[in-house]
Amino acid sequence: MPKRKGQDFSTPEENPRFHDTYQFLRRYRDATYSLKVVVHQMENQFKVQYGSSIDEFLDSIYAAGADLAGSDIAERAKSIERSNRMLKLLESSVDLLRNNHKYGEQYYWILYYAFLSPQQLKNTEEILEKLEQHIPNISYRTYYRKRHLAIEALSSILWGYTAKETIDTLNKFFPE
C-alpha cells in the first residue's frame, strides 16, 4: 500500500533518512574502534620508523618547512581526520539532542545503550535492564517506540528538516 503524504514511516527500512541515521548508529561502535586501532597502529609505526611520536615528527617536519602533501603520511592522516570528524558530528548531535530536546535525556540513554556504549549489550532485555535506572518500568514496546522517535529526532539534527511540509510552513512564515 503506498504511503500518503505526511504519513509516518514505521520501520527504518521505510524511511530513507531514518535508515541512514539508523545505519550510521549501527556502525558507530565499529567505526570508533577501528579509528582507535588505526591511530594506535600509526603511532606505533612512527615510534619504530622515526623514533618519535607522530606529533613530534610532524612538528619537526613543519619546522623544517617540508610539505607532506600527497605523501602516504598525509593521506592516512587525512583519512583519519575525516573519520574522526564524522564521529564528532554524531557525538555533538547526540549532545545537542540530550541537552535541548524535551525528551533528550531519555533519548540519549536509549541511543547510548542501543548504539553508542563501548560494549554492545547482548539483547533488548539487557538494554531494558540498563535503561531501568533512567526510565523506570520501560516495556519492550515503549523502548522500540522511543528508540524510533530518538533516531528521528537525531536525524533532524544530523540532516535537517527536509520534509516538504516543513518547507511549506517555512515559506508561509518567510515568503520569498
PDB file of C-alpha atoms in Angstrom:
ATOM      1  CA  MET A   1       0.000   0.000   0.000  1.00  0.00           C
ATOM      2  CA  PRO A   2       1.508   3.400  -0.975  1.00  0.00           C
ATOM      3  CA  LYS A   3       2.272   5.953   1.707  1.00  0.00           C
ATOM      4  CA  ARG A   4       0.083   9.002   1.910  1.00  0.00           C
ATOM      5  CA  LYS A   5       1.545  12.496   2.045  1.00  0.00           C
ATOM      6  CA  GLY A   6       2.726  13.241   5.587  1.00  0.00           C
ATOM      7  CA  GLN A   7       2.285   9.668   6.787  1.00  0.00           C
ATOM      8  CA  ASP A   8       4.878   8.431   9.287  1.00  0.00           C
ATOM      9  CA  PHE A   9       7.192   5.578   8.392  1.00  0.00           C
ATOM     10  CA  SER A  10       7.017   2.729  10.874  1.00  0.00           C
ATOM     11  CA  THR A  11      10.335   0.964  10.266  1.00  0.00           C
ATOM     12  CA  PRO A  12      13.876   2.080   9.449  1.00  0.00           C
ATOM     13  CA  GLU A  13      13.652   0.383   6.066  1.00  0.00           C
ATOM     14  CA  GLU A  14      10.660   2.548   5.063  1.00  0.00           C
ATOM     15  CA  ASN A  15      12.216   5.967   5.676  1.00  0.00           C
ATOM     16  CA  PRO A  16      15.469   6.669   3.806  1.00  0.00           C
ATOM     17  CA  ARG A  17      16.515   9.499   6.135  1.00  0.00           C
ATOM     18  CA  PHE A  18      15.803   7.395   9.223  1.00  0.00           C
ATOM     19  CA  HIS A  19      17.540   4.457   7.589  1.00  0.00           C
ATOM     20  CA  ASP A  20      20.707   6.496   7.059  1.00  0.00           C
ATOM     21  CA  THR A  21      20.802   7.558  10.701  1.00  0.00           C
ATOM     22  CA  TYR A  22      19.986   4.045  11.820  1.00  0.00           C
ATOM     23  CA  GLN A  23      22.844   2.621   9.740  1.00  0.00           C
ATOM     24  CA  PHE A  24      25.163   5.371  10.974  1.00  0.00           C
ATOM     25  CA  LEU A  25      24.324   4.468  14.576  1.00  0.00           C
ATOM     26  CA  ARG A  26      24.654   0.741  13.924  1.00  0.00           C
ATOM     27  CA  ARG A  27      28.199   1.269  12.641  1.00  0.00           C
ATOM     28  CA  TYR A  28      29.273   3.745  15.336  1.00  0.00           C
ATOM     29  CA  ARG A  29      30.920   1.212  17.683  1.00  0.00           C
ATOM     30  CA  ASP A  30      32.875  -0.448  14.894  1.00  0.00           C
ATOM     31  CA  ALA A  31      33.923   2.888  13.407  1.00  0.00           C
ATOM     32  CA  THR A  32      35.084   4.218  16.773  1.00  0.00           C
ATOM     33  CA  TYR A  33      37.033   1.058  17.488  1.00  0.00           C
ATOM     34  CA  SER A  34      38.588   0.978  14.016  1.00  0.00           C
ATOM     35  CA  LEU A  35      39.636   4.607  14.272  1.00  0.00           C
ATOM     36  CA  LYS A  36      41.318   3.988  17.629  1.00  0.00           C
ATOM     37  CA  VAL A  37      43.113   0.928  16.249  1.00  0.00           C
ATOM     38  CA  VAL A  38      44.380   2.815  13.171  1.00  0.00           C
ATOM     39  CA  VAL A  39      45.626   5.721  15.291  1.00  0.00           C
ATOM     40  CA  HIS A  40      47.341   3.299  17.681  1.00  0.00           C
ATOM     41  CA  GLN A  41      48.975   1.415  14.807  1.00  0.00           C
ATOM     42  CA  MET A  42      50.097   4.627  13.165  1.00  0.00           C
ATOM     43  CA  GLU A  43      51.592   5.876  16.448  1.00  0.00           C
ATOM     44  CA  ASN A  44      53.477   2.605  16.923  1.00  0.00           C
ATOM     45  CA  GLN A  45      54.695   2.647  13.317  1.00  0.00           C
ATOM     46  CA  PHE A  46      56.056   6.168  13.819  1.00  0.00           C
ATOM     47  CA  LYS A  47      57.866   5.188  17.013  1.00  0.00           C
ATOM     48  CA  VAL A  48      59.516   2.262  15.248  1.00  0.00           C
ATOM     49  CA  GLN A  49      60.374   4.069  11.981  1.00  0.00           C
ATOM     50  CA  TYR A  50      61.204   7.558  13.244  1.00  0.00           C
ATOM     51  CA  GLY A  51      61.908   7.107  16.958  1.00  0.00           C
ATOM     52  CA  SER A  52      59.347   9.741  17.910  1.00  0.00           C
ATOM     53  CA  SER A  53      55.644  10.316  18.293  1.00  0.00           C
ATOM     54  CA  ILE A  54      53.533  11.475  15.344  1.00  0.00           C
ATOM     55  CA  ASP A  55      53.182  14.928  16.890  1.00  0.00           C
ATOM     56  CA  GLU A  56      56.950  15.289  17.424  1.00  0.00           C
ATOM     57  CA  PHE A  57      57.612  14.056  13.878  1.00  0.00           C
ATOM     58  CA  LEU A  58      55.106  16.422  12.284  1.00  0.00           C
ATOM     59  CA  ASP A  59      56.352  19.361  14.364  1.00  0.00           C
ATOM     60  CA  SER A  60      59.923  18.724  13.175  1.00  0.00           C
ATOM     61  CA  ILE A  61      58.812  18.337   9.531  1.00  0.00           C
ATOM     62  CA  TYR A  62      56.781  21.558   9.608  1.00  0.00           C
ATOM     63  CA  ALA A  63      59.604  23.402  11.438  1.00  0.00           C
ATOM     64  CA  ALA A  64      61.943  22.323   8.655  1.00  0.00           C
ATOM     65  CA  GLY A  65      59.473  23.674   6.089  1.00  0.00           C
ATOM     66  CA  ALA A  66      58.758  20.313   4.473  1.00  0.00           C
ATOM     67  CA  ASP A  67      55.486  19.768   2.644  1.00  0.00           C
ATOM     68  CA  LEU A  68      53.830  16.388   3.149  1.00  0.00           C
ATOM     69  CA  ALA A  69      51.038  16.971   0.623  1.00  0.00           C
ATOM     70  CA  GLY A  70      50.368  13.845  -1.421  1.00  0.00           C
ATOM     71  CA  SER A  71      52.515  11.587   0.762  1.00  0.00           C
ATOM     72  CA  ASP A  72      51.289   8.362   2.327  1.00  0.00           C
ATOM     73  CA  ILE A  73      51.509  10.006   5.751  1.00  0.00           C
ATOM     74  CA  ALA A  74      49.367  12.938   4.643  1.00  0.00           C
ATOM     75  CA  GLU A  75      46.782  10.658   3.007  1.00  0.00           C
ATOM     76  CA  ARG A  76      46.478   8.448   6.093  1.00  0.00           C
ATOM     77  CA  ALA A  77      46.227  11.486   8.359  1.00  0.00           C
ATOM     78  CA  LYS A  78      43.525  12.974   6.104  1.00  0.00           C
ATOM     79  CA  SER A  79      41.540   9.732   6.209  1.00  0.00           C
ATOM     80  CA  ILE A  80      41.791   9.535   9.992  1.00  0.00           C
ATOM     81  CA  GLU A  81      40.794  13.185  10.327  1.00  0.00           C
ATOM     82  CA  ARG A  82      37.756  12.675   8.068  1.00  0.00           C
ATOM     83  CA  SER A  83      36.586   9.651  10.056  1.00  0.00           C
ATOM     84  CA  ASN A  84      37.138  11.494  13.303  1.00  0.00           C
ATOM     85  CA  ARG A  85      35.114  14.492  12.092  1.00  0.00           C
ATOM     86  CA  MET A  86      32.239  12.208  11.127  1.00  0.00           C
ATOM     87  CA  LEU A  87      32.222  10.608  14.585  1.00  0.00           C
ATOM     88  CA  LYS A  88      32.471  14.030  16.264  1.00  0.00           C
ATOM     89  CA  LEU A  89      29.482  15.195  14.214  1.00  0.00           C
ATOM     90  CA  LEU A  90      27.424  12.317  15.565  1.00  0.00           C
ATOM     91  CA  GLU A  91      28.629  12.889  19.142  1.00  0.00           C
ATOM     92  CA  SER A  92      27.878  16.623  19.040  1.00  0.00           C
ATOM     93  CA  SER A  93      24.442  15.919  17.529  1.00  0.00           C
ATOM     94  CA  VAL A  94      23.678  13.423  20.301  1.00  0.00           C
ATOM     95  CA  ASP A  95      24.792  16.015  22.886  1.00  0.00           C
ATOM     96  CA  LEU A  96      22.536  18.619  21.291  1.00  0.00           C
ATOM     97  CA  LEU A  97      19.635  16.163  21.392  1.00  0.00           C
ATOM     98  CA  ARG A  98      20.343  15.266  25.021  1.00  0.00           C
ATOM     99  CA  ASN A  99      20.597  18.850  26.233  1.00  0.00           C
ATOM    100  CA  ASN A 100      17.874  20.539  24.191  1.00  0.00           C
ATOM    101  CA  HIS A 101      15.106  18.118  23.204  1.00  0.00           C
ATOM    102  CA  LYS A 102      12.182  17.841  25.599  1.00  0.00           C
ATOM    103  CA  TYR A 103      12.820  14.072  25.888  1.00  0.00           C
ATOM    104  CA  GLY A 104      16.544  14.428  25.325  1.00  0.00           C
ATOM    105  CA  GLU A 105      17.730  12.659  28.458  1.00  0.00           C
ATOM    106  CA  GLN A 106      15.566   9.609  27.775  1.00  0.00           C
ATOM    107  CA  TYR A 107      16.524   9.568  24.102  1.00  0.00           C
ATOM    108  CA  TYR A 108      20.190   9.863  24.999  1.00  0.00           C
ATOM    109  CA  TRP A 109      20.137   6.803  27.243  1.00  0.00           C
ATOM    110  CA  ILE A 110      18.176   4.799  24.695  1.00  0.00           C
ATOM    111  CA  LEU A 111      20.673   5.654  21.950  1.00  0.00           C
ATOM    112  CA  TYR A 112      23.603   5.137  24.296  1.00  0.00           C
ATOM    113  CA  TYR A 113      22.691   1.605  25.331  1.00  0.00           C
ATOM    114  CA  ALA A 114      21.400   0.615  21.897  1.00  0.00           C
ATOM    115  CA  PHE A 115      24.248   2.032  19.767  1.00  0.00           C
ATOM    116  CA  LEU A 116      26.835   4.248  21.451  1.00  0.00           C
ATOM    117  CA  SER A 117      28.177   2.450  24.512  1.00  0.00           C
ATOM    118  CA  PRO A 118      31.669   0.983  24.014  1.00  0.00           C
ATOM    119  CA  GLN A 119      30.460  -2.555  24.686  1.00  0.00           C
ATOM    120  CA  GLN A 120      27.456  -3.818  22.753  1.00  0.00           C
ATOM    121  CA  LEU A 121      24.780  -5.270  25.005  1.00  0.00           C
ATOM    122  CA  LYS A 122      23.610  -8.805  24.253  1.00  0.00           C
ATOM    123  CA  ASN A 123      19.933  -8.169  23.577  1.00  0.00           C
ATOM    124  CA  THR A 124      16.941  -5.911  24.163  1.00  0.00           C
ATOM    125  CA  GLU A 125      16.355  -7.365  27.609  1.00  0.00           C
ATOM    126  CA  GLU A 126      19.835  -6.290  28.706  1.00  0.00           C
ATOM    127  CA  ILE A 127      19.238  -2.820  27.235  1.00  0.00           C
ATOM    128  CA  LEU A 128      15.975  -2.562  29.171  1.00  0.00           C
ATOM    129  CA  GLU A 129      17.761  -3.554  32.394  1.00  0.00           C
ATOM    130  CA  LYS A 130      20.288  -0.754  31.887  1.00  0.00           C
ATOM    131  CA  LEU A 131      17.554   1.724  30.963  1.00  0.00           C
ATOM    132  CA  GLU A 132      15.569   0.943  34.110  1.00  0.00           C
ATOM    133  CA  GLN A 133      17.699   3.358  36.168  1.00  0.00           C
ATOM    134  CA  HIS A 134      16.920   6.175  33.709  1.00  0.00           C
ATOM    135  CA  ILE A 135      13.410   5.270  32.521  1.00  0.00           C
ATOM    136  CA  PRO A 136      11.541   3.250  35.183  1.00  0.00           C
ATOM    137  CA  ASN A 137       9.185   0.479  34.042  1.00  0.00           C
ATOM    138  CA  ILE A 138      10.041   0.739  30.353  1.00  0.00           C
ATOM    139  CA  SER A 139       8.478  -2.039  28.286  1.00  0.00           C
ATOM    140  CA  TYR A 140       9.693  -3.586  25.030  1.00  0.00           C
ATOM    141  CA  ARG A 141       7.052  -1.713  23.045  1.00  0.00           C
ATOM    142  CA  THR A 142       7.845   1.592  24.716  1.00  0.00           C
ATOM    143  CA  TYR A 143      11.564   1.046  24.166  1.00  0.00           C
ATOM    144  CA  TYR A 144      11.147   0.401  20.440  1.00  0.00           C
ATOM    145  CA  ARG A 145       8.710   3.289  20.035  1.00  0.00           C
ATOM    146  CA  LYS A 146      11.022   5.694  21.865  1.00  0.00           C
ATOM    147  CA  ARG A 147      14.089   4.363  20.049  1.00  0.00           C
ATOM    148  CA  HIS A 148      12.367   5.140  16.761  1.00  0.00           C
ATOM    149  CA  LEU A 149      11.494   8.654  17.997  1.00  0.00           C
ATOM    150  CA  ALA A 150      15.053   9.182  19.274  1.00  0.00           C
ATOM    151  CA  ILE A 151      16.501   8.235  15.901  1.00  0.00           C
ATOM    152  CA  GLU A 152      14.022  10.512  14.131  1.00  0.00           C
ATOM    153  CA  ALA A 153      14.955  13.406  16.428  1.00  0.00           C
ATOM    154  CA  LEU A 154      18.652  12.722  15.849  1.00  0.00           C
ATOM    155  CA  SER A 155      18.013  12.565  12.094  1.00  0.00           C
ATOM    156  CA  SER A 156      16.526  16.038  12.156  1.00  0.00           C
ATOM    157  CA  ILE A 157      19.684  17.330  13.864  1.00  0.00           C
ATOM    158  CA  LEU A 158      22.082  15.480  11.558  1.00  0.00           C
ATOM    159  CA  TRP A 159      20.335  16.017   8.244  1.00  0.00           C
ATOM    160  CA  GLY A 160      17.921  18.882   8.985  1.00  0.00           C
ATOM    161  CA  TYR A 161      14.216  19.132   8.409  1.00  0.00           C
ATOM    162  CA  THR A 162      13.822  18.341   4.747  1.00  0.00           C
ATOM    163  CA  ALA A 163      10.185  17.302   4.656  1.00  0.00           C
ATOM    164  CA  LYS A 164       8.015  19.104   2.126  1.00  0.00           C
ATOM    165  CA  GLU A 165       5.588  20.032   4.922  1.00  0.00           C
ATOM    166  CA  THR A 166       8.359  21.857   6.774  1.00  0.00           C
ATOM    167  CA  ILE A 167       9.385  23.786   3.659  1.00  0.00           C
ATOM    168  CA  ASP A 168       5.743  24.775   3.064  1.00  0.00           C
ATOM    169  CA  THR A 169       5.445  26.022   6.654  1.00  0.00           C
ATOM    170  CA  LEU A 170       8.697  27.997   6.393  1.00  0.00           C
ATOM    171  CA  ASN A 171       7.512  29.574   3.150  1.00  0.00           C
ATOM    172  CA  LYS A 172       4.301  30.741   4.886  1.00  0.00           C
ATOM    173  CA  PHE A 173       6.287  32.498   7.604  1.00  0.00           C
ATOM    174  CA  PHE A 174       9.150  33.680   5.406  1.00  0.00           C
ATOM    175  CA  PRO A 175       7.866  34.194   1.854  1.00  0.00           C
ATOM    176  CA  GLU A 176      10.472  34.932  -0.814  1.00  0.00           C
TER     177      GLU A 176
END
